[in-house]
Tab-separated table of C-alpha atoms in Angstrom:
chain	number	residue	atom	x	y	z
A	1	MET	CA	169.703	129.328	109.194
A	2	TYR	CA	169.098	127.594	112.588
A	3	SER	CA	171.401	127.303	115.400
A	4	ALA	CA	172.703	123.918	116.592
A	5	ARG	CA	170.317	124.306	119.659
A	6	VAL	CA	167.343	124.779	117.400
A	7	VAL	CA	168.151	121.763	115.270
A	8	CYS	CA	168.633	119.699	118.382
A	9	VAL	CA	165.314	120.830	119.775
A	10	ILE	CA	163.573	120.188	116.567
A	11	LEU	CA	164.959	116.725	116.287
A	12	ALA	CA	164.277	115.895	119.929
A	13	GLY	CA	160.786	117.300	119.611
A	14	THR	CA	160.121	115.074	116.540
A	15	VAL	CA	161.251	111.934	118.492
A	16	LEU	CA	159.083	112.972	121.465
A	17	ALA	CA	156.149	113.530	119.308
A	18	ALA	CA	156.522	110.142	117.683
A	19	LEU	CA	156.967	108.441	121.015
A	20	ALA	CA	154.014	110.225	122.683
A	21	GLY	CA	151.485	108.134	120.839
A	22	CYS	CA	153.274	104.740	121.042
A	23	GLY	CA	152.591	103.548	124.585
A	24	ALA	CA	150.043	100.921	125.492
A	25	GLY	CA	147.228	102.475	127.556
A	26	ALA	CA	148.142	105.958	126.396
A	27	ASP	CA	145.551	108.610	127.139
A	28	GLN	CA	143.170	108.445	124.111
A	29	ARG	CA	140.939	111.469	125.004
A	30	PRO	CA	140.848	114.203	122.415
A	31	PRO	CA	142.717	117.315	123.275
A	32	ALA	CA	140.937	120.375	124.737
A	33	VAL	CA	141.200	123.192	122.283
A	34	ALA	CA	140.910	126.963	122.712
A	35	VAL	CA	140.632	129.658	120.084
A	36	ARG	CA	141.873	133.162	120.570
A	37	THR	CA	140.811	135.709	117.817
A	38	CYS	CA	141.407	139.384	117.210
A	39	SER	CA	138.090	140.134	118.944
A	40	VAL	CA	139.806	139.205	122.333
A	41	VAL	CA	143.190	140.624	122.034
A	42	GLY	CA	145.406	142.975	124.079
A	43	TYR	CA	147.546	145.773	122.826
A	44	GLY	CA	150.380	148.071	124.005
A	45	GLY	CA	152.582	147.377	126.962
A	46	LEU	CA	155.303	145.527	125.216
A	47	ALA	CA	158.813	146.439	126.173
A	48	ALA	CA	160.951	147.669	123.296
A	49	ASP	CA	163.293	144.656	123.831
A	50	TYR	CA	160.635	141.968	124.405
A	51	ARG	CA	162.063	139.871	121.644
A	52	ARG	CA	165.297	139.295	123.660
A	53	ARG	CA	163.473	137.601	126.417
A	54	ALA	CA	160.835	135.803	124.256
A	55	LEU	CA	161.141	132.406	122.620
A	56	ILE	CA	160.282	133.172	119.042
A	57	LEU	CA	158.803	130.244	117.065
A	58	GLY	CA	157.863	131.413	113.581
A	59	PRO	CA	154.943	133.969	113.766
A	60	LEU	CA	154.527	133.396	117.581
A	61	ALA	CA	156.741	134.851	120.356
A	62	LEU	CA	156.166	133.619	123.818
A	63	GLY	CA	157.064	136.426	126.053
A	64	ASN	CA	159.626	135.974	128.830
A	65	LEU	CA	159.945	132.277	128.222
A	66	ARG	CA	163.760	132.564	127.773
A	67	THR	CA	164.113	134.019	131.244
A	68	TYR	CA	162.850	130.969	133.134
A	69	ARG	CA	165.577	128.902	134.809
A	70	SER	CA	165.633	125.448	136.386
A	71	GLU	CA	166.515	126.932	139.751
A	72	THR	CA	163.270	128.977	139.798
A	73	PRO	CA	160.511	127.217	141.732
A	74	LEU	CA	157.120	126.371	140.280
A	75	PRO	CA	154.554	129.277	140.585
A	76	GLY	CA	152.800	127.740	143.635
A	77	LYS	CA	150.001	125.350	144.703
A	78	VAL	CA	146.771	125.851	146.701
A	79	GLY	CA	145.138	122.504	147.389
A	80	ASP	CA	144.734	120.624	144.089
A	81	ARG	CA	145.072	123.886	142.103
A	82	TYR	CA	148.366	125.353	140.678
A	83	GLY	CA	149.610	128.811	139.768
A	84	ALA	CA	150.483	129.731	136.138
A	85	TYR	CA	153.674	130.814	134.399
A	86	GLU	CA	152.339	134.102	132.783
A	87	VAL	CA	153.466	133.809	129.195
A	88	ILE	CA	152.037	136.415	126.790
A	89	ALA	CA	151.576	135.104	123.215
A	90	ILE	CA	152.638	137.685	120.756
A	91	VAL	CA	151.521	136.882	117.243
A	92	ASN	CA	152.445	138.597	113.946
A	93	ALA	CA	149.606	140.334	112.077
A	94	GLY	CA	147.552	138.187	109.912
A	95	THR	CA	149.063	134.750	111.061
A	96	ARG	CA	147.383	131.803	112.509
A	97	PRO	CA	149.785	129.765	114.660
A	98	THR	CA	148.691	126.823	116.899
A	99	LEU	CA	150.501	126.133	120.091
A	100	SER	CA	150.149	122.348	121.138
A	101	LEU	CA	151.359	120.198	123.932
A	102	PRO	CA	152.326	116.685	123.130
A	103	ARG	CA	150.116	113.979	124.695
A	104	SER	CA	152.945	113.024	127.088
A	105	GLU	CA	152.514	116.466	128.808
A	106	TRP	CA	148.851	116.372	129.230
A	107	ALA	CA	148.791	115.017	132.765
A	108	SER	CA	151.075	117.659	134.203
A	109	VAL	CA	150.915	120.788	131.921
A	110	GLY	CA	147.883	122.795	130.688
A	111	LEU	CA	147.640	125.880	128.407
A	112	LEU	CA	145.770	128.852	129.865
A	113	TYR	CA	144.873	131.232	127.012
A	114	ASP	CA	141.065	130.955	127.173
A	115	PRO	CA	139.919	134.010	129.029
A	116	GLY	CA	136.794	132.180	130.106
A	117	LYS	CA	139.124	129.917	132.270
A	118	PHE	CA	141.008	132.709	133.970
A	119	ARG	CA	140.354	132.858	137.729
A	120	ASP	CA	140.799	135.710	140.120
A	121	ASP	CA	142.618	133.541	142.643
A	122	GLY	CA	145.145	132.430	139.936
A	123	ALA	CA	144.818	128.813	140.913
A	124	TYR	CA	144.067	126.076	138.266
A	125	ARG	CA	143.541	122.383	137.747
A	126	ILE	CA	145.081	120.762	134.760
A	127	ARG	CA	141.940	118.965	133.823
A	128	ASP	CA	140.279	122.328	133.301
A	129	LEU	CA	142.750	123.658	130.845
A	130	ASP	CA	143.595	123.228	127.230
A	131	GLN	CA	146.241	121.245	125.313
A	132	VAL	CA	145.945	123.170	122.050
A	133	VAL	CA	145.392	126.864	121.356
A	134	HIS	CA	144.659	128.283	117.902
A	135	PHE	CA	145.690	132.035	117.782
A	136	ARG	CA	144.109	134.225	115.175
A	137	ALA	CA	146.067	137.445	115.009
A	138	CYS	CA	144.477	140.764	113.788
A	139	ARG	CA	144.976	141.208	110.105
A	140	SER	CA	146.144	144.814	109.879
A	141	PRO	CA	149.821	145.388	110.161
A	142	SER	CA	149.103	148.919	111.524
A	143	PHE	CA	147.281	147.556	114.519
A	144	ASN	CA	149.599	147.534	117.578
A	145	HIS	CA	152.773	147.728	115.573
A	146	GLY	CA	152.042	144.557	113.655
A	147	VAL	CA	151.365	142.118	116.569
A	148	SER	CA	148.451	140.791	118.502
A	149	GLN	CA	148.932	140.053	122.208
A	150	PHE	CA	147.123	137.305	123.927
A	151	ASP	CA	147.448	137.047	127.749
A	152	GLY	CA	147.784	133.698	129.306
A	153	GLY	CA	150.315	131.081	130.071
A	154	PHE	CA	151.252	127.515	131.172
A	155	VAL	CA	150.230	125.679	134.325
A	156	VAL	CA	152.645	123.018	135.432
A	157	THR	CA	152.071	120.668	138.323
A	158	ARG	CA	155.501	119.185	138.759
A	159	PRO	CA	159.203	120.104	138.076
A	160	GLN	CA	159.875	119.185	134.472
A	161	CYS	CA	161.152	120.430	131.103
A	162	VAL	CA	158.003	121.537	129.397
A	163	ARG	CA	157.716	120.654	125.757
A	164	PHE	CA	155.440	122.010	123.026
A	165	SER	CA	155.138	122.743	119.340
A	166	VAL	CA	153.956	125.588	117.104
A	167	THR	CA	152.420	124.869	113.700
A	168	VAL	CA	150.646	127.196	111.211
A	169	SER	CA	147.723	126.607	109.090
A	170	GLY	CA	148.477	123.787	106.783
A	171	GLY	CA	150.182	121.878	109.529
A	172	ARG	CA	153.808	122.857	108.807
A	173	THR	CA	155.721	122.678	112.083
A	174	TYR	CA	157.954	125.694	112.706
A	175	TYR	CA	159.512	124.523	115.859
A	176	TYR	CA	159.495	122.338	118.911
A	177	GLY	CA	160.204	124.431	121.998
A	178	GLU	CA	160.789	123.778	125.604
A	179	PHE	CA	161.364	125.688	128.852
A	180	PRO	CA	162.606	124.695	132.350
A	181	ALA	CA	159.755	124.507	134.929
A	182	ALA	CA	161.830	124.010	138.081
A	183	ALA	CA	163.897	121.296	136.293
A	184	LYS	CA	166.645	121.262	133.747
A	185	CYS	CA	165.987	120.761	130.036
A	186	PRO	CA	168.407	118.576	128.210
A	187	HIS	CA	168.969	120.985	125.410
A	188	ALA	CA	169.657	124.096	127.470
């Protein structure tokens, strides 16, 4: 059912999630949470083969995430602000997945899916971003070929393998994912 890579990523993610809360002096602040609903959704514009380039995690596909390589530099920096990896979230009709960063990523990675946080200059500070995003897809399978599109992405301040998880309502974890942000991922 799952490839060896998926199983390894799931196991590694489980270990990382367990370790993230263990350190003394760990960041105890609550995560910043964004909610994207059907009322603020994009549509159209998906390439016919978008699934080939997307990382698919249960009902959520993260567009172009499989195309990033460790050799590709970070999106850029202006002062204390950083550019974003543009990663459209494509969510199956009627589903409610949650994208989360483990606490260990909070100092160097932020999620940018709240349209109220989008900036014209494309430069962001991690402290202004979210660690959790709840997606609420449109219910109708006839809307936009059965998917809701949410623009946004990840902001990363240093070269690293970015790790995250996707859960659905009820807390069932579908998958632990990762992508290389100017650094190799051990499971790639």
